[in-house]
Short mmCIF file of C-alpha atoms and ligand atoms in Angstrom, two decimals:
data_model
loop_
_atom_site.label_atom_id
_atom_site.label_comp_id
_atom_site.label_asym_id
_atom_site.label_seq_id
_atom_site.Cartn_x
_atom_site.Cartn_y
_atom_site.Cartn_z
CA UNK A 1 27.12 2.26 2.96
CA UNK A 2 23.80 3.13 5.70
CA UNK A 3 21.16 3.57 3.92
CA UNK A 4 18.34 6.32 4.60
CA UNK A 5 13.96 5.38 3.10
CA UNK A 6 11.65 7.84 3.75
CA UNK A 7 8.24 7.11 3.00
CA UNK A 8 5.52 8.23 2.05
CA UNK A 9 1.73 8.29 3.93
CA UNK A 10 0.89 11.13 4.59
CA UNK A 11 -2.35 10.90 2.04
CA UNK A 12 -6.08 10.95 2.85
CA UNK A 13 -6.74 7.87 1.23
CA UNK A 14 -9.83 8.85 0.11
CA UNK A 15 -10.05 5.32 -2.31
CA UNK A 16 -9.82 3.74 1.09
CA UNK A 17 -13.29 5.52 2.68
CA UNK A 18 -15.27 4.49 4.81
CA UNK A 19 -11.65 2.15 6.14
CA UNK A 20 -9.93 5.47 5.69
CA UNK A 21 -11.93 7.05 7.85
CA UNK A 22 -10.55 4.56 10.59
CA UNK A 23 -7.19 3.37 9.88
CA UNK A 24 -4.69 5.70 7.79
CA UNK A 25 -4.11 4.11 4.98
CA UNK A 26 -0.61 2.80 5.72
CA UNK A 27 -1.98 1.10 8.63
CA UNK A 28 -4.63 -0.70 6.80
CA UNK A 29 -3.75 -4.65 7.24
CA UNK A 30 -2.43 -7.32 4.70
CA UNK A 31 -3.19 -10.84 6.14
CA UNK A 32 -3.63 -8.96 9.66
CA UNK A 33 -0.59 -6.79 9.69
CA UNK A 34 -0.80 -3.07 8.71
CA UNK A 35 0.90 -2.54 5.40
CA UNK A 36 3.02 -0.46 6.68
CA UNK A 37 4.75 -3.21 8.91
CA UNK A 38 5.06 -5.69 5.67
CA UNK A 39 6.84 -2.36 4.11
CA UNK A 40 9.44 -1.78 6.81
CA UNK A 41 9.72 -5.31 6.83
CA UNK A 42 10.93 -5.05 3.43
CA UNK A 43 13.10 -2.29 4.57
CA UNK A 44 15.50 -4.11 6.95
CA UNK A 45 15.81 -7.09 5.12
CA UNK A 46 17.24 -4.96 2.46
CA UNK A 47 19.45 -4.44 5.37
CA UNK A 48 17.90 -0.87 6.41
CA UNK A 49 18.22 0.26 9.08
CA UNK A 50 16.76 4.14 9.84
CA UNK A 51 12.68 5.32 7.98
CA UNK A 52 11.39 8.67 7.51
CA UNK A 53 8.23 8.62 8.51
CA UNK A 54 6.64 11.23 6.07
CA UNK A 55 2.87 11.15 7.63
CA UNK A 56 0.25 14.13 7.37
CA UNK A 57 -3.54 11.88 8.02
CA UNK A 58 -3.78 10.25 11.40
CA UNK A 59 -0.33 10.60 12.08
CA UNK A 60 -0.82 9.04 15.81
CA UNK A 61 -1.56 5.32 14.46
CA UNK A 62 1.39 4.88 13.02
CA UNK A 63 3.51 6.64 15.64
CA UNK A 64 1.29 4.67 18.04
CA UNK A 65 2.42 0.58 16.89
CA UNK A 66 6.37 1.75 15.24
CA UNK A 67 7.41 4.48 17.86
CA UNK A 68 11.38 5.26 17.69
CA UNK A 69 11.30 1.59 15.84
CA UNK A 70 13.58 -0.30 17.99
CA UNK A 71 11.22 -2.87 17.92
CA UNK A 72 11.93 -3.93 14.43
CA UNK A 73 15.32 -3.10 15.57
CA UNK A 74 14.96 0.66 13.25
CA UNK A 75 15.55 3.64 13.89
CA UNK A 76 11.78 5.34 13.27
CA UNK A 77 11.25 9.41 12.51
CA UNK A 78 8.45 10.96 11.87
CA UNK A 79 7.85 14.52 10.30
CA UNK A 80 4.07 15.62 10.55
CA UNK A 81 2.63 17.94 7.84
CA UNK A 82 0.38 20.47 9.07
CA UNK A 83 -1.42 20.58 5.83
CA UNK A 84 -0.44 18.18 2.84
CA UNK A 85 2.95 19.00 1.78
CA UNK A 86 2.60 17.04 -1.83
CA UNK A 87 4.88 14.02 -2.78
CA UNK A 88 8.79 16.26 -2.74
CA UNK A 89 7.34 18.69 -0.61
CA UNK A 90 7.39 16.23 1.94
CA UNK A 91 11.02 15.03 1.08
CA UNK A 92 11.46 19.34 1.18
CA UNK A 93 10.52 19.23 4.59
CA UNK A 94 12.46 15.96 5.79
CA UNK A 95 15.75 17.89 4.14
CA UNK A 96 17.48 18.12 7.78
CA UNK A 97 17.65 14.56 8.09
CA UNK A 98 19.01 13.28 5.17
CA UNK A 99 22.57 12.57 4.84
CA UNK A 100 22.87 10.92 1.16
CA UNK A 101 21.38 9.13 -1.05
CA UNK A 102 18.20 7.55 -0.22
CA UNK A 103 15.07 6.19 -1.02
CA UNK A 104 11.74 7.03 -1.02
CA UNK A 105 8.59 4.71 -1.63
CA UNK A 106 4.93 5.53 -1.40
CA UNK A 107 2.76 4.19 1.34
CA UNK A 108 0.12 1.90 -0.37
CA UNK A 109 3.24 0.27 -3.06
CA UNK A 110 3.19 -3.76 -1.85
CA UNK A 111 5.41 -5.83 -4.54
CA UNK A 112 8.76 -8.11 -4.78
CA UNK A 113 10.82 -5.65 -5.70
CA UNK A 114 14.50 -6.03 -4.40
CA UNK A 115 15.55 -3.17 -3.36
CA UNK A 116 18.95 -4.07 -2.57
CA UNK A 117 19.14 -4.88 -6.80
CA UNK A 118 18.12 -1.29 -7.23
CA UNK A 119 20.75 0.32 -5.11
CA UNK A 120 23.18 -1.63 -7.02
CA UNK A 121 21.84 -1.17 -10.12
CA UNK A 122 21.73 2.56 -9.18
CA UNK A 123 25.89 2.00 -8.01
CA UNK A 124 26.60 1.10 -11.95
CA UNK A 125 24.66 4.09 -13.40
CA UNK A 126 25.22 7.13 -11.67
CA UNK A 127 22.26 10.11 -12.33
CA UNK A 128 20.74 11.99 -9.98
CA UNK A 129 18.46 8.86 -9.30
CA UNK A 130 16.50 5.42 -10.17
CA UNK A 131 13.14 4.79 -11.00
CA UNK A 132 10.60 1.53 -10.46
CA UNK A 133 8.94 0.94 -13.13
CA UNK A 134 6.46 -2.05 -14.12
CA UNK A 135 4.41 -2.34 -17.39
CA UNK A 136 0.98 -2.06 -17.19
CA UNK A 137 -1.13 -3.01 -19.53
CA UNK A 138 -2.94 -0.17 -19.78
CA UNK A 139 -1.39 2.93 -18.82
CA UNK A 140 -3.93 5.28 -18.72
CA UNK A 141 -4.30 4.82 -15.75
CA UNK A 142 -0.36 6.11 -14.45
CA UNK A 143 2.68 8.10 -14.60
CA UNK A 144 4.49 7.10 -17.96
CA UNK A 145 8.16 6.84 -18.22
CA UNK A 146 9.92 7.15 -21.60
CA UNK A 147 13.47 6.35 -21.69
CA UNK A 148 16.59 4.67 -24.10
CA UNK A 149 18.10 1.76 -24.20
CA UNK A 150 21.09 2.63 -21.75
CA UNK A 151 17.47 3.37 -19.32
CA UNK A 152 18.12 6.83 -19.28
CA UNK A 153 14.62 8.51 -19.43
CA UNK A 154 14.06 11.74 -21.15
CA UNK A 155 10.01 12.03 -20.61
CA UNK A 156 7.44 11.99 -18.12
CA UNK A 157 3.46 11.70 -19.41
CA UNK A 158 0.98 11.88 -16.52
CA UNK A 159 -2.21 9.64 -17.38
CA UNK A 160 -2.20 9.22 -21.19
CA UNK A 161 -4.94 8.36 -23.26
CA UNK A 162 -5.00 4.31 -23.39
CA UNK A 163 -4.13 5.14 -27.81
CA UNK A 164 -1.84 8.02 -27.11
CA UNK A 165 0.57 5.96 -24.30
CA UNK A 166 4.87 6.32 -25.22
CA UNK A 167 4.84 3.12 -23.12
CA UNK A 168 3.51 0.42 -21.21
CA UNK A 169 6.98 1.35 -19.04
CA UNK A 170 4.94 2.97 -15.96
CA UNK A 171 5.78 4.37 -12.05
CA UNK A 172 6.18 2.68 -10.20
CA UNK A 173 6.73 4.67 -6.99
CA UNK A 174 9.71 3.36 -5.60
CA UNK A 175 12.94 5.56 -6.10
CA UNK A 176 17.27 5.78 -5.25
CA UNK A 177 17.32 9.55 -5.56
CA UNK A 178 20.19 11.40 -4.69
CA UNK A 179 19.77 13.80 -2.05
CA UNK A 180 21.25 16.77 -4.28
CA UNK A 181 17.52 16.81 -5.87
CA UNK A 182 16.41 17.80 -2.41
CA UNK A 183 17.68 21.71 -4.02
CA UNK A 184 16.43 21.15 -6.60
CA UNK A 185 11.99 21.10 -4.35
CA UNK A 186 10.96 24.10 -3.41
CA UNK A 187 10.34 24.39 -0.06
CA UNK A 188 6.59 25.58 2.37
CA UNK A 189 4.42 24.42 -0.46
CA UNK A 190 3.13 21.06 -2.10
CA UNK A 191 5.06 19.41 -4.71
CA UNK A 192 4.39 16.85 -7.29
CA UNK A 193 7.29 14.72 -7.31
CA UNK A 194 5.66 13.05 -10.49
CA UNK A 195 4.31 16.25 -11.96
CA UNK A 196 7.05 18.76 -10.85
CA UNK A 197 10.01 18.29 -9.54
CA UNK A 198 11.61 14.83 -11.99
CA UNK A 199 10.26 17.30 -15.44
CA UNK A 200 13.09 19.61 -13.84
CA UNK A 201 15.12 17.60 -12.93
CA UNK A 202 15.15 16.61 -16.58
CA UNK A 203 15.29 19.97 -18.11
CA UNK A 204 18.08 20.50 -16.19
CA UNK A 205 20.51 18.07 -17.83
CA UNK A 206 20.67 15.56 -14.83
CA UNK A 207 20.32 11.87 -15.26
CA UNK A 208 17.40 10.07 -14.42
CA UNK A 209 17.62 6.20 -14.93
CA UNK A 210 14.86 3.37 -15.52
CA UNK A 211 14.81 0.40 -12.90
CA UNK A 212 12.00 -1.25 -14.97
CA UNK A 213 11.16 -4.83 -13.16
CA UNK A 214 8.39 -7.73 -13.75
CA UNK A 215 8.41 -8.30 -10.28
CA UNK A 216 4.65 -8.51 -7.70
CA UNK A 217 3.02 -4.94 -8.09
CA UNK A 218 -0.38 -3.73 -6.84
CA UNK A 219 -1.27 -0.16 -5.38
CA UNK A 220 -3.64 -1.58 -2.54
CA UNK A 221 -4.80 2.07 -2.72
CA UNK A 222 -8.00 0.97 -3.94
CA UNK A 223 -10.25 -1.73 -3.09
CA UNK A 224 -10.45 -3.89 -5.18
CA UNK A 225 -7.00 -3.39 -5.34
CA UNK A 226 -6.55 -4.49 -2.01
CA UNK A 227 -9.18 -7.54 -2.56
CA UNK A 228 -6.49 -8.47 -5.46
CA UNK A 229 -3.23 -8.58 -3.28
CA UNK A 230 -4.49 -10.63 -0.82
CA UNK A 231 -6.06 -13.26 -3.15
CA UNK A 232 -2.75 -12.40 -4.48
CA UNK A 233 -1.10 -13.89 -1.19
CA UNK A 234 -3.55 -16.98 -0.01
CA UNK A 235 -2.56 -17.40 -4.33
CA UNK A 236 1.69 -17.23 -3.93
CA UNK A 237 1.52 -15.49 -7.18
CA UNK A 238 2.91 -12.52 -4.25
CA UNK A 239 5.95 -14.20 -2.55
CA UNK A 240 5.21 -14.11 1.54
CA UNK A 241 5.24 -15.60 3.86
CA UNK A 242 2.10 -18.21 3.80
CA UNK A 243 1.52 -21.65 3.91
CA UNK A 244 -1.14 -22.51 1.21
CA UNK A 245 -4.38 -23.96 2.24
CA UNK A 246 -5.63 -23.06 5.71
CA UNK A 247 -2.42 -20.35 7.22
CA UNK A 248 -2.70 -18.09 10.22
CA UNK A 249 -2.50 -18.02 14.69
CA UNK A 250 -6.61 -19.33 13.61
CA UNK A 251 -5.63 -21.88 11.28
CA UNK A 252 -5.96 -24.93 13.45
CA UNK A 253 -9.61 -24.48 14.61
CA UNK A 254 -10.79 -24.49 11.38
CA UNK A 255 -8.44 -27.59 10.68
CA UNK A 256 -11.08 -30.70 9.66
CA UNK A 257 -14.28 -27.98 9.37
CA UNK A 258 -16.56 -29.23 7.32
CA UNK A 259 -17.42 -25.95 5.79
CA UNK A 260 -14.25 -24.68 5.26
CA UNK A 261 -13.47 -23.67 0.90
CA UNK A 262 -8.43 -23.67 0.73
CA UNK A 263 -7.45 -20.65 0.85
CA UNK A 264 -8.93 -19.42 4.19
CA UNK A 265 -5.75 -17.13 6.04
CA UNK A 266 -7.15 -16.76 9.58
CA UNK A 267 -6.12 -15.51 12.92
CA UNK A 268 -5.97 -16.05 16.32
CA UNK A 269 -9.47 -16.60 18.31
CA UNK A 270 -12.08 -17.35 15.60
CA UNK A 271 -14.80 -18.38 16.49
CA UNK A 272 -16.85 -20.32 13.25
CA UNK A 273 -20.11 -22.17 13.44
CA UNK A 274 -20.02 -25.88 12.41
CA UNK A 275 -22.38 -25.34 9.52
CA UNK A 276 -20.92 -22.00 7.70
CA UNK A 277 -18.95 -21.80 4.92
CA UNK A 278 -16.48 -19.69 4.63
CA UNK A 279 -13.61 -19.82 1.57
CA UNK A 280 -12.49 -19.86 -0.73
CA UNK A 281 -9.56 -16.54 -0.85
CA UNK A 282 -10.69 -15.35 2.74
CA UNK A 283 -8.71 -13.61 5.46
CA UNK A 284 -10.44 -13.46 9.31
CA UNK A 285 -9.11 -10.88 11.41
CA UNK A 286 -8.98 -12.15 15.19
CA UNK A 287 -12.15 -12.74 17.08
CA UNK A 288 -14.14 -12.67 14.44
CA UNK A 289 -17.19 -15.04 14.35
CA UNK A 290 -19.04 -16.45 11.69
CA UNK A 291 -22.68 -17.79 12.42
CA UNK A 292 -25.13 -21.08 11.61
CA UNK A 293 -24.98 -20.89 8.13
CA UNK A 294 -23.90 -17.95 7.44
CA UNK A 295 -20.96 -18.23 3.77
CA UNK A 296 -18.52 -16.03 3.62
CA UNK A 297 -15.69 -16.01 0.71
CA UNK A 298 -13.63 -13.39 -1.67
CA UNK A 299 -13.23 -11.04 0.54
CA UNK A 300 -11.64 -9.29 3.52
CA UNK A 301 -12.76 -9.05 7.51
CA UNK A 302 -10.89 -6.95 9.34
CA UNK A 303 -10.09 -7.99 13.52
CA UNK A 304 -13.72 -8.23 16.21
CA UNK A 305 -16.54 -9.16 12.73
CA UNK A 306 -19.42 -10.19 14.18
CA UNK A 307 -21.69 -12.53 11.05
CA UNK A 308 -25.25 -13.59 12.23
CA UNK A 309 -26.13 -16.64 10.80
CA UNK A 310 -26.86 -17.09 6.67
CA UNK A 311 -25.27 -13.74 5.80
CA UNK A 312 -23.54 -13.90 2.56
CA UNK A 313 -21.25 -11.65 1.89
CA UNK A 314 -18.71 -12.04 -0.97
CA UNK A 315 -15.89 -9.95 -2.58
CA UNK A 316 -16.10 -7.50 0.59
CA UNK A 317 -13.90 -5.48 3.16
CA UNK A 318 -15.41 -5.03 6.65
CA UNK A 319 -13.34 -2.86 9.04
CA UNK A 320 -13.48 -4.11 12.58
CA UNK A 321 -15.85 -4.58 15.25
CA UNK A 322 -18.54 -4.18 12.60
CA UNK A 323 -22.19 -6.54 12.30
CA UNK A 324 -23.81 -8.18 10.14
CA UNK A 325 -26.74 -8.80 11.22
CA UNK A 326 -28.38 -12.42 10.16
CA UNK A 327 -29.43 -13.25 6.81
CA UNK A 328 -27.92 -9.25 5.67
CA UNK A 329 -26.34 -9.78 1.80
CA UNK A 330 -23.34 -7.66 1.38
CA UNK A 331 -21.88 -8.30 -2.11
CA UNK A 332 -19.83 -7.80 -4.82
CA UNK A 333 -17.62 -4.71 -4.23
CA UNK A 334 -18.88 -3.90 -0.32
CA UNK A 335 -17.12 -1.45 2.38
CA UNK A 336 -18.43 -1.76 5.11
CA UNK A 337 -16.32 1.00 7.84
CA UNK A 338 -16.37 0.29 11.66
CA UNK A 339 -18.27 -0.66 14.11
CA UNK A 340 -20.95 -0.49 11.62
CA UNK A 341 -23.79 -2.12 12.20
CA UNK A 342 -26.02 -3.71 9.06
CA UNK A 343 -29.37 -4.83 9.96
CA UNK A 344 -30.71 -8.09 9.65
CA UNK A 345 -32.46 -9.07 6.99
CA UNK A 346 -30.22 -5.40 5.33
CA UNK A 347 -29.78 -6.65 0.86
CA UNK A 348 -26.87 -3.52 0.59
CA UNK A 349 -26.51 -3.34 -3.72
CA UNK A 350 -22.81 -4.07 -5.35
CA UNK A 351 -19.98 -1.47 -4.76
CA UNK A 352 -21.81 -0.05 -1.25
CA UNK A 353 -19.69 1.90 0.70
CA UNK A 354 -21.58 2.05 3.65
CA UNK A 355 -19.25 4.24 7.68
CA UNK A 356 -19.37 8.12 8.10
CA UNK A 357 -16.97 9.30 9.99
CA UNK A 358 -15.93 8.87 13.21
CA UNK A 359 -16.21 11.48 15.94
CA UNK A 360 -13.65 13.57 16.18
CA UNK A 361 -11.47 12.51 13.43
CA UNK A 362 -10.71 14.63 11.19
CA UNK A 363 -12.71 15.62 8.79
P1 LIG B 401 -6.30 8.14 -2.39
O1 LIG B 401 -6.50 9.98 -1.55
O2 LIG B 401 -6.64 7.28 -2.50
O3 LIG B 401 -5.59 9.39 -3.56
O4 LIG B 401 -4.81 8.21 -1.81
P2 LIG B 401 -3.13 9.03 -0.85
O5 LIG B 401 -4.35 9.78 -0.29
O6 LIG B 401 -2.64 8.28 -0.54
O7 LIG B 401 -3.12 9.64 -2.19
P3 LIG B 401 -1.73 8.41 -3.77
O8 LIG B 401 -2.54 7.63 -3.54
O9 LIG B 401 -1.99 9.50 -4.73
O10 LIG B 401 -0.58 8.64 -2.59
C1 LIG B 401 0.18 8.24 -2.78
C2 LIG B 401 1.33 7.59 -1.60
O11 LIG B 401 1.42 9.47 -1.06
C3 LIG B 401 0.70 7.17 -0.47
O12 LIG B 401 1.57 6.70 0.25
C4 LIG B 401 -0.03 8.80 -0.23
O13 LIG B 401 -0.25 8.66 1.49
C5 LIG B 401 1.13 9.43 0.19
N1 LIG B 401 1.30 11.22 0.05
C6 LIG B 401 0.17 11.86 -0.89
N2 LIG B 401 0.05 13.29 -0.49
C7 LIG B 401 0.98 12.91 0.03
C8 LIG B 401 1.44 13.86 1.10
O14 LIG B 401 1.38 15.75 0.66
N3 LIG B 401 1.97 14.20 2.23
C9 LIG B 401 3.04 12.91 2.34
N4 LIG B 401 3.68 12.48 3.24
N5 LIG B 401 2.38 11.88 1.93
C10 LIG B 401 1.75 12.14 1.37
#
């Protein structure tokens, strides 16, 4: 069966601001590659050749990168929402493109989930659809999903207080749905799949099944999680084809450098002064430069970031083209936007977010 996948990529990504002022969340790089490109690879590996991208916020960056999908060996179609339609409204909006059962992927989930195995499970169970679930320690920030031993879902409980959570199994943002569910989504208004459509489907007596796995899973939509995802790839906890130690196209230039503390992943044309210290848990984008006596660790720097002499960066994310002045301090939790210049000697507070919407960008 030729499967289609709808990827929900229309969110504004407010929690990743200021990064998402310049780059829509699906195009934020993971290990120097746009996140959505990783998701597309996963689809391809699972034998899926058609993706429908439900976009809205800064769609042009997505269209420019993927085009019609031919370079990936896939067919990519876009549905661009003038106003956000919500996670189910976005599906209703692409109804004309859907030919049969289809996957739905939240655009910000980084996971090792095996989509083929999920499809097999759906074939065995039947019903209107399957939801991927994972177990979490604290379900209070998630949508709990209650099911019986056969996997049949009986209730959805959004963000319960921790001690009232009915289960530790939560909606993990990947679904496999029969086309008929589109009939139950009202047209031309914003609709949430978690809050409205799924509860409505079971209220109608249709079956939805839970598919719980212990795969690697993380929502990269918050800075802490974004950094954690990188740490997990570098440590091998998230399986991705990355060499241990010093990796990436720029690795050769760093091997033998006395100040490199692995794991470090570097893009091409990275320049690191001989007296600088970099790593562990550091990802450098293409063309980054690190000045004399600078120290950068536990961070992700996008392309062309310039770090001045003696600057210190820890547990931070720095977007493309930013300049960190000499002897500046960029401490834990800092998020620096595109092309921002941090003046020499500046000491930022932990958790500082520096960067404003760019001119001409959607507000
Ligand atoms: P925050 O603003 O930080 O909450 O991020 P977000 O706007 O992306 O929202 P959230 O993380 O809850 O969204 C989960 C997934 O659904 C993401 O992949 C979003 O891109 C996507 N999404 C959320 N709302 C919409 C929508 O109205 N339309 C479409 N097409 N996708 C959406």
